[in-house]
Coordinates of C-alpha atoms in Angstrom, one line a residue:
Chain A
X1 CA 75.2 -154.6 11.3
X2 CA 74.0 -152.9 14.0
X3 CA 74.9 -149.0 15.0
X4 CA 77.0 -148.1 17.5
X5 CA 76.6 -144.6 19.1
X6 CA 78.6 -143.5 21.9
X7 CA 77.1 -140.8 24.2
X8 CA 79.2 -137.7 25.3
X9 CA 79.8 -134.5 26.8
X10 CA 82.6 -133.2 27.8
X11 CA 81.6 -132.1 31.1
X12 CA 80.4 -134.6 33.9
X13 CA 77.1 -134.5 35.5
X14 CA 75.4 -133.5 32.5
X15 CA 73.6 -136.7 32.5
X16 CA 75.2 -139.1 30.3
X17 CA 74.6 -142.2 32.0
X18 CA 71.1 -141.6 32.5
X19 CA 70.4 -140.6 28.9
X20 CA 72.5 -143.9 27.9
X21 CA 70.4 -145.7 30.2
X22 CA 66.9 -144.3 28.8
X23 CA 67.5 -144.5 24.9
X24 CA 68.9 -147.7 25.7
X25 CA 65.6 -148.5 27.3
X26 CA 63.4 -146.6 24.9
X27 CA 65.4 -148.7 21.8
X28 CA 64.4 -152.2 23.2
X29 CA 60.8 -150.9 24.0
X30 CA 60.8 -150.2 20.3
X31 CA 61.8 -154.1 19.6
X32 CA 65.4 -153.5 18.7
X33 CA 67.7 -155.6 20.3
X34 CA 70.6 -153.1 22.5
X35 CA 73.6 -153.2 24.5
X36 CA 74.2 -150.9 27.0
X37 CA 78.1 -150.4 26.8
X38 CA 79.8 -148.5 30.2
X39 CA 83.4 -147.3 29.2
X40 CA 83.6 -145.3 32.2
X41 CA 86.1 -147.8 34.2
X42 CA 87.0 -147.2 37.5
X43 CA 83.9 -145.1 38.1
X44 CA 80.9 -147.4 36.7
X45 CA 77.2 -145.9 37.3
X46 CA 75.3 -147.0 34.3
X47 CA 75.2 -150.4 36.1
X48 CA 73.6 -148.9 39.1
X49 CA 71.4 -146.8 37.4
X50 CA 69.5 -150.0 35.2
X51 CA 69.9 -151.7 38.7
X52 CA 71.9 -154.4 37.3
X53 CA 74.7 -153.5 40.1
X54 CA 74.3 -157.3 41.9
X55 CA 74.7 -159.3 38.7
X56 CA 78.2 -158.2 37.1
X57 CA 81.1 -161.3 37.5
X58 CA 82.6 -160.3 34.4
X59 CA 83.4 -157.2 32.9
X60 CA 84.5 -155.4 29.6
X61 CA 88.4 -155.8 30.8
X62 CA 87.8 -159.3 31.5
X63 CA 86.5 -159.7 28.3
X64 CA 89.1 -157.3 26.6
X65 CA 92.0 -158.9 28.3
X66 CA 90.4 -162.6 27.5
X67 CA 89.6 -163.7 31.3
X68 CA 86.0 -164.3 30.0
X69 CA 84.0 -164.5 26.5
X70 CA 82.0 -161.6 25.7
X71 CA 78.3 -163.6 26.2
X72 CA 79.7 -164.4 29.6
X73 CA 79.9 -160.8 30.2
X74 CA 77.3 -159.2 28.9
X75 CA 73.9 -159.1 32.0
X76 CA 70.7 -159.7 30.9
X77 CA 68.3 -156.6 31.3
X78 CA 65.9 -157.2 34.9
X79 CA 62.9 -155.9 32.5
X80 CA 63.2 -156.3 28.9
X81 CA 64.7 -159.6 27.4
X82 CA 66.6 -157.7 23.8
X83 CA 67.9 -155.1 26.4
X84 CA 71.4 -156.3 27.4
X85 CA 74.4 -154.1 29.5
X86 CA 78.7 -154.9 29.2
X87 CA 79.4 -153.5 32.5
X88 CA 82.7 -151.9 32.9
X89 CA 85.3 -152.7 35.6
X90 CA 85.9 -150.8 38.6
X91 CA 88.7 -152.1 40.3
X92 CA 90.6 -150.7 36.9
X93 CA 91.4 -147.6 35.3
X94 CA 91.1 -145.9 31.2
X95 CA 94.4 -147.2 30.5
X96 CA 93.6 -151.2 31.2
X97 CA 91.6 -150.4 27.3
X98 CA 93.1 -149.3 24.0
X99 CA 91.2 -148.0 21.1
X100 CA 92.2 -150.7 19.0
X101 CA 90.1 -153.2 21.4
X102 CA 87.5 -151.0 21.9
X103 CA 86.7 -151.1 18.2
X104 CA 87.1 -155.0 18.1
X105 CA 84.5 -155.1 20.8
X106 CA 82.0 -153.0 19.6
X107 CA 82.3 -154.1 16.1
X108 CA 81.5 -157.9 17.5
X109 CA 78.6 -156.4 19.7
X110 CA 77.5 -154.8 16.4
X111 CA 77.4 -158.1 15.1
X112 CA 74.5 -159.0 17.1
X113 CA 72.9 -156.1 18.6
X114 CA 70.5 -153.8 16.5
X115 CA 72.2 -150.7 18.9
X116 CA 75.0 -150.5 20.4
X117 CA 75.1 -147.4 22.8
X118 CA 78.1 -146.7 24.5
X119 CA 78.4 -144.8 27.8
X120 CA 81.3 -142.0 27.4
X121 CA 83.1 -141.4 30.5
X122 CA 83.7 -137.0 31.2
X123 CA 86.7 -135.7 30.1
X124 CA 88.8 -136.1 26.9
X125 CA 91.3 -138.5 27.6
X126 CA 91.9 -141.8 27.1
X127 CA 88.4 -142.8 28.2
X128 CA 86.9 -140.3 25.9
X129 CA 89.3 -141.7 23.2
X130 CA 88.0 -145.3 24.2
X131 CA 84.6 -144.6 23.9
X132 CA 84.3 -142.7 20.3
X133 CA 86.6 -145.4 19.2
X134 CA 84.6 -147.9 17.5
X135 CA 81.5 -145.6 17.0
X136 CA 79.8 -144.4 14.0
X137 CA 77.5 -142.2 15.6
X138 CA 77.9 -139.8 18.5
X139 CA 74.7 -137.8 20.5
X140 CA 76.1 -135.0 22.3
X141 CA 74.8 -134.2 25.9
X142 CA 74.9 -130.5 27.3
X143 CA 72.8 -129.1 29.7
X144 CA 71.8 -125.1 29.3
X145 CA 74.9 -123.8 31.2
X146 CA 77.5 -121.4 29.6
X147 CA 80.1 -124.1 31.0
X148 CA 78.4 -127.4 29.5
X149 CA 78.0 -125.7 26.6
X150 CA 81.8 -125.0 26.2
X151 CA 82.6 -128.2 26.6
X152 CA 80.2 -129.3 24.2
X153 CA 81.7 -127.1 21.7
X154 CA 85.6 -128.7 22.7
X155 CA 83.9 -132.1 22.5
X156 CA 81.9 -131.7 18.8
X157 CA 85.4 -130.2 17.6
X158 CA 87.1 -133.9 18.7
X159 CA 84.3 -135.4 17.3
X160 CA 84.9 -133.9 13.9
X161 CA 88.3 -134.6 14.3
X162 CA 88.5 -137.9 14.8
X163 CA 85.8 -138.6 11.8
X164 CA 82.3 -138.5 13.9
X165 CA 80.6 -136.1 11.6
X166 CA 77.3 -134.5 12.2
X167 CA 76.8 -135.9 16.3
X168 CA 73.5 -135.4 16.9
X169 CA 72.6 -132.8 20.5
X170 CA 70.4 -133.4 23.3
X171 CA 69.8 -130.6 25.7
X172 CA 69.1 -131.9 29.3
X173 CA 67.5 -130.8 32.1
X174 CA 65.8 -127.9 31.1
X175 CA 63.7 -125.2 32.7
X176 CA 61.4 -123.8 30.9
X177 CA 60.1 -121.2 34.0
X178 CA 63.7 -120.1 34.3
X179 CA 64.1 -119.9 30.2
X180 CA 61.5 -117.8 30.0
X181 CA 62.3 -115.1 32.9
X182 CA 65.8 -115.5 31.3
X183 CA 67.6 -116.8 33.9
X184 CA 68.6 -119.8 31.4
X185 CA 70.3 -120.0 28.6
X186 CA 67.2 -120.9 25.7
X187 CA 67.6 -123.9 23.3
X188 CA 67.8 -121.1 20.5
X189 CA 71.0 -119.5 22.0
X190 CA 72.3 -122.9 22.4
X191 CA 71.7 -124.1 18.7
X192 CA 73.4 -121.3 17.5
X193 CA 76.6 -121.6 18.9
X194 CA 76.7 -125.7 18.7
X195 CA 75.3 -125.4 14.6
X196 CA 74.0 -129.1 15.1
X197 CA 70.9 -131.2 14.6
X198 CA 68.6 -130.9 18.1
X199 CA 67.4 -134.3 18.4
X200 CA 65.6 -133.9 22.0
X201 CA 64.9 -131.0 25.0
X202 CA 64.9 -133.3 28.2
X203 CA 63.0 -131.2 31.0
X204 CA 64.2 -131.5 34.6
X205 CA 62.3 -134.1 36.4
X206 CA 61.8 -135.1 39.3
X207 CA 61.0 -138.3 38.2
X208 CA 64.5 -138.8 37.1
X209 CA 66.2 -138.6 40.5
X210 CA 63.9 -141.2 41.8
X211 CA 64.2 -143.5 38.8
X212 CA 67.9 -143.5 39.2
X213 CA 67.8 -144.3 42.3
X214 CA 65.9 -147.5 42.1
X215 CA 67.6 -148.3 39.1
X216 CA 64.8 -147.7 36.7
X217 CA 64.8 -146.3 33.6
X218 CA 61.8 -142.8 33.5
X219 CA 62.1 -143.6 29.5
X220 CA 59.5 -146.4 30.7
X221 CA 57.3 -144.4 33.2
X222 CA 54.6 -142.6 31.2
X223 CA 54.0 -140.4 34.2
X224 CA 57.7 -138.5 33.8
X225 CA 57.5 -135.8 31.0
X226 CA 61.7 -136.9 30.7
X227 CA 61.0 -139.8 30.3
X228 CA 58.3 -138.9 27.5
X229 CA 61.0 -136.7 26.2
X230 CA 63.5 -139.1 25.7
X231 CA 60.5 -142.0 24.2
X232 CA 60.8 -139.0 21.6
X233 CA 64.5 -138.9 21.0
X234 CA 64.2 -142.7 20.4
X235 CA 61.8 -142.4 18.3
X236 CA 64.0 -140.0 16.2
X237 CA 67.1 -142.1 16.4
X238 CA 64.9 -144.3 14.6
X239 CA 63.9 -142.1 12.1
X240 CA 60.7 -141.1 12.9
X241 CA 59.9 -137.5 12.4
X242 CA 58.7 -135.9 15.9
X243 CA 57.4 -133.0 16.5
X244 CA 59.1 -131.6 19.5
X245 CA 57.1 -131.2 23.1
X246 CA 55.3 -127.9 23.9
X247 CA 57.3 -127.8 26.9
X248 CA 55.3 -124.7 28.0
X249 CA 51.8 -126.8 28.6
X250 CA 54.0 -129.6 30.4
X251 CA 52.7 -127.7 34.0
X252 CA 51.3 -128.6 36.6
X253 CA 47.3 -128.8 36.7
X254 CA 47.4 -126.1 39.4
X255 CA 49.0 -123.7 37.7
X256 CA 47.2 -124.3 34.1
X257 CA 44.0 -123.3 36.1
X258 CA 45.5 -120.4 37.7
X259 CA 46.4 -119.5 33.9
X260 CA 43.5 -120.0 32.9
X261 CA 41.8 -117.6 35.1
X262 CA 44.3 -115.0 34.8
X263 CA 46.5 -115.6 38.2
X264 CA 49.5 -116.9 37.3
X265 CA 52.6 -115.5 38.0
X266 CA 53.5 -113.3 35.1
X267 CA 56.2 -115.3 33.5
Chain B
X1 CA 110.1 -166.2 33.2
X2 CA 109.6 -163.3 35.8
X3 CA 107.9 -165.3 38.5
X4 CA 109.9 -165.8 41.7
X5 CA 110.3 -169.3 42.3
X6 CA 114.0 -168.5 44.7
X7 CA 113.8 -166.4 47.3
X8 CA 116.5 -165.9 49.3
X9 CA 115.8 -165.5 53.3
X10 CA 117.9 -164.8 56.1
X11 CA 117.9 -166.3 59.4
X12 CA 119.4 -166.5 62.7
X13 CA 121.2 -169.4 61.5
X14 CA 122.4 -167.7 58.6
X15 CA 120.5 -168.5 54.9
X16 CA 118.3 -170.7 53.6
X17 CA 117.6 -170.5 49.7
X18 CA 113.3 -170.9 49.7
X19 CA 111.6 -172.9 46.8
X20 CA 108.8 -172.1 45.5
X21 CA 106.4 -175.4 45.5
X22 CA 105.3 -176.4 41.5
X23 CA 108.3 -175.3 40.1
X24 CA 110.0 -177.3 38.1
X25 CA 114.2 -177.7 37.9
X26 CA 115.0 -175.3 34.9
X27 CA 112.9 -173.1 36.2
X28 CA 114.5 -172.9 39.5
X29 CA 117.7 -172.9 38.3
X30 CA 116.8 -170.2 35.8
X31 CA 115.3 -168.0 39.0
X32 CA 118.8 -168.7 41.0
X33 CA 121.1 -167.5 38.4
X34 CA 119.0 -164.3 37.3
X35 CA 119.3 -163.8 41.4
X36 CA 122.6 -164.0 41.6
X37 CA 124.6 -163.2 38.8
X38 CA 123.9 -159.5 39.2
X39 CA 125.3 -159.7 42.5
X40 CA 127.9 -162.3 42.6
X41 CA 130.1 -160.7 44.3
X42 CA 128.2 -160.4 47.2
X43 CA 127.5 -164.3 47.5
X44 CA 130.5 -165.5 46.9
X45 CA 131.2 -167.1 49.8
X46 CA 127.9 -167.1 51.7
X47 CA 127.1 -169.6 53.5
X48 CA 124.0 -171.2 53.0
X49 CA 122.3 -173.4 55.3
X50 CA 119.8 -176.0 53.7
X51 CA 117.3 -175.4 50.7
X52 CA 113.2 -174.6 51.8
X53 CA 110.0 -175.0 50.4
X54 CA 109.5 -177.3 47.7
X55 CA 110.6 -180.9 48.4
X56 CA 113.6 -181.7 46.2
X57 CA 114.7 -184.9 45.0
X58 CA 118.0 -186.5 45.8
X59 CA 118.9 -185.4 41.9
X60 CA 118.5 -182.4 42.2
X61 CA 119.4 -181.3 45.8
X62 CA 123.1 -181.9 44.0
X63 CA 122.3 -180.2 40.9
X64 CA 121.2 -176.8 42.6
X65 CA 124.0 -177.6 45.1
X66 CA 126.8 -177.5 42.7
X67 CA 125.2 -175.0 40.8
X68 CA 125.9 -172.3 43.8
X69 CA 129.2 -173.6 45.0
X70 CA 130.4 -174.5 41.3
X71 CA 129.5 -171.4 39.4
X72 CA 129.3 -168.7 42.5
X73 CA 131.5 -169.4 44.9
X74 CA 128.6 -170.4 47.9
X75 CA 128.7 -173.1 50.4
X76 CA 125.9 -175.7 51.3
X77 CA 126.1 -176.2 55.1
X78 CA 122.9 -178.8 55.0
X79 CA 122.7 -182.1 53.8
X80 CA 119.8 -183.9 51.5
X81 CA 117.0 -184.8 53.6
X82 CA 113.8 -186.5 52.4
X83 CA 112.0 -183.7 54.3
X84 CA 113.0 -180.5 52.9
X85 CA 110.5 -178.3 54.7
X86 CA 112.3 -178.7 57.5
X87 CA 111.1 -176.9 61.2
X88 CA 114.5 -175.8 61.9
X89 CA 114.1 -171.5 62.8
X90 CA 112.2 -171.0 65.9
X91 CA 109.9 -169.0 63.7
X92 CA 108.0 -171.5 61.6
X93 CA 108.4 -173.9 64.3
X94 CA 105.9 -171.3 66.0
X95 CA 103.9 -171.1 62.8
X96 CA 103.2 -174.9 62.8
X97 CA 102.0 -175.1 66.8
X98 CA 100.0 -178.0 67.9
X99 CA 96.4 -176.2 67.7
X100 CA 94.9 -179.8 67.1
X101 CA 94.9 -180.1 71.1
X102 CA 92.1 -177.5 71.1
X103 CA 88.3 -178.7 71.6
X104 CA 87.0 -177.4 68.4
X105 CA 86.6 -178.1 65.1
X106 CA 87.2 -176.0 62.0
X107 CA 90.9 -174.4 63.6
X108 CA 92.0 -172.2 60.9
X109 CA 95.6 -171.4 61.1
X110 CA 95.9 -169.7 57.9
X111 CA 97.7 -166.2 57.2
X112 CA 95.3 -163.2 58.2
X113 CA 94.9 -159.8 56.7
X114 CA 93.8 -157.7 59.3
X115 CA 93.1 -154.4 57.7
X116 CA 91.8 -151.1 60.0
X117 CA 89.7 -149.3 57.2
X118 CA 86.6 -148.1 55.5
X119 CA 87.3 -150.0 52.2
X120 CA 85.5 -147.9 49.7
X121 CA 83.9 -148.5 45.6
X122 CA 87.1 -149.2 42.9
X123 CA 89.2 -151.1 46.0
X124 CA 90.2 -154.2 45.7
X125 CA 91.6 -156.0 48.4
X126 CA 92.8 -159.8 47.5
X127 CA 95.0 -162.4 50.2
X128 CA 96.1 -165.8 50.0
X129 CA 94.6 -166.8 53.3
X130 CA 91.8 -164.9 55.0
X131 CA 90.9 -161.7 55.3
X132 CA 89.5 -159.0 58.6
X133 CA 88.3 -155.4 57.8
X134 CA 87.7 -153.7 61.0
X135 CA 85.3 -151.2 58.8
X136 CA 83.3 -151.2 56.3
X137 CA 82.9 -152.1 52.7
X138 CA 81.5 -149.7 50.2
X139 CA 79.1 -150.9 47.6
X140 CA 81.8 -151.2 43.8
X141 CA 84.5 -152.5 46.7
X142 CA 85.6 -156.1 46.3
X143 CA 86.8 -158.2 48.6
X144 CA 88.8 -161.5 47.6
X145 CA 90.0 -164.2 49.8
X146 CA 91.4 -167.6 49.4
X147 CA 90.1 -168.4 52.5
X148 CA 87.6 -166.6 54.9
X149 CA 86.0 -163.6 54.9
X150 CA 85.3 -161.5 57.6
X151 CA 84.1 -157.9 58.0
X152 CA 83.6 -155.8 61.8
X153 CA 81.2 -153.5 60.1
X154 CA 78.8 -153.1 56.9
X155 CA 79.5 -155.0 53.8
X156 CA 78.4 -153.9 51.0
X157 CA 80.2 -154.5 47.9
X158 CA 81.2 -157.8 46.4
X159 CA 82.3 -160.8 49.0
X160 CA 84.4 -163.6 46.9
X161 CA 85.6 -165.9 49.8
X162 CA 87.3 -169.4 48.9
X163 CA 88.8 -167.9 45.8
X164 CA 91.1 -171.1 45.4
X165 CA 87.4 -173.6 44.8
X166 CA 87.7 -173.8 49.1
X167 CA 83.9 -174.4 50.0
X168 CA 84.1 -174.5 53.0
X169 CA 85.4 -170.7 53.6
X170 CA 82.7 -168.4 54.6
X171 CA 81.4 -164.5 54.3
X172 CA 80.8 -163.0 58.1
X173 CA 79.9 -159.6 59.0
X174 CA 78.1 -157.5 61.3
X175 CA 75.6 -155.7 58.9
X176 CA 75.5 -158.3 56.0
X177 CA 73.8 -156.1 53.2
X178 CA 76.8 -157.4 50.0
X179 CA 76.1 -157.0 46.0
X180 CA 77.0 -160.4 45.8
X181 CA 78.5 -163.5 48.0
X182 CA 81.2 -165.6 45.8
X183 CA 82.1 -168.6 47.6
X184 CA 84.6 -170.8 45.4
X185 CA 83.0 -170.8 42.4
X186 CA 79.5 -170.4 43.4
X187 CA 77.8 -167.1 42.9
X188 CA 74.5 -165.6 44.8
X189 CA 73.6 -162.0 44.6
X190 CA 71.5 -159.7 46.6
X191 CA 67.3 -160.0 45.9
X192 CA 66.5 -156.8 43.8
X193 CA 64.7 -154.3 45.9
X194 CA 65.4 -153.6 48.9
X195 CA 65.0 -157.3 50.6
X196 CA 64.8 -157.8 54.0
X197 CA 67.5 -156.0 56.4
X198 CA 68.0 -157.9 59.7
X199 CA 69.9 -155.9 62.3
X200 CA 71.9 -159.4 63.6
X201 CA 75.3 -160.1 62.7
X202 CA 74.9 -162.9 59.5
X203 CA 77.3 -165.5 57.6
X204 CA 77.3 -166.9 54.5
X205 CA 78.3 -170.5 54.2
X206 CA 78.0 -173.3 51.3
X207 CA 74.9 -175.8 52.2
X208 CA 74.0 -178.1 49.3
X209 CA 75.5 -176.4 46.2
X210 CA 74.2 -173.2 47.3
X211 CA 74.9 -170.3 49.3
X212 CA 72.9 -169.5 52.5
X213 CA 73.0 -166.4 54.5
X214 CA 72.1 -167.3 58.2
X215 CA 72.9 -165.4 61.7
X216 CA 75.8 -167.2 63.1
X217 CA 74.7 -166.3 67.1
X218 CA 70.9 -168.0 67.0
X219 CA 70.7 -167.1 70.8
X220 CA 70.7 -163.5 70.1

């Protein structure tokens, strides 16, 4: 029986879909059979981020409505043979499925896959309820902004109220230079407020934009610092004890050189 | 049983009862009752020119006639004819004008849905007949027709022509860059990566069981 993990955040635009794509790809790189489920019916994106949009024939709503079999709707990833995607419908809305149906669906998927990763839509309405219905673990994504942290806090409360105890936290798009200047919330502040286990800090990285547009998750790119951070997240999901990256050393060569000679700007 | 087997259609000559094809008599009667009962008084004394649509047998005709005349006090003026799809009213006659005299093959006389708009992600345009879009179709949008699809703009979404299984249907666009094209039950998707970009109008047709995309103005 596989594990069903929902990736959620409350606020939009913090990187739920990117995180889902990267964790899923990362898990399959580690040899785990993984299926990504896009629960964002009507505003689907995961297929685009995975570069699989043009392969969609059937979707989640078709499966739930019995138009097709579950197997028919699963799209095999173009790079990894143990990675699949169940896309959302785009022409329907969140009310097209119920939490009970999602529960059945994820349970069926969990029989066949090691990991079922559900990409939750923003908000706390029907879509959120559907996405968390079948999950037995939750990962909350936030960015170092007061508004995102506020929403994450609300979401953690709702998750716990729905029986998803001990959600884990990923802090996304952190800019260590801004944190140092005191212009951005630091990790400790966020942990202090949210009081849940941190399983990843993903630095802001231009590679993410490029990889999202290309439909190739950054986790498979060795050059991407965010990709490396996601690989660490995956290892932590698998139970390994990986130390957090020292983001301070993850700087450009010039900066490092300048620092060495004492020319670096005061931070 | 919610399906409408029966439609009342008013024409210059009077009222027709249009009966959908593929409906069995029980369903027709059920629908007739369903339609007339709530406004029984309105229909009382109404003169029905004839039944149209489904080809009825003599017995079926008599049975329906009896139903509307005896139960609801309506009057059926017409007689039973073999060809119930009679072209008595002029509108219908116009629809059946003989285009076969034109010196072309493939003249299509199906209905056409004309739409002047940008079709955006999440929108589904579905029609029994052909679809012409004056505008673009964006990624995530879907166009589905039992006939052919013509896009006077850029096609970036999913096009499904011949959705009833008509392999003769086609998809044409000024700029054909679809995520997916389906004709009948054949599905093809765009190649991964940026692929080849042409600036000429193209159309997708079925040949030898596969979907081919080719310019339809080869001399340009």
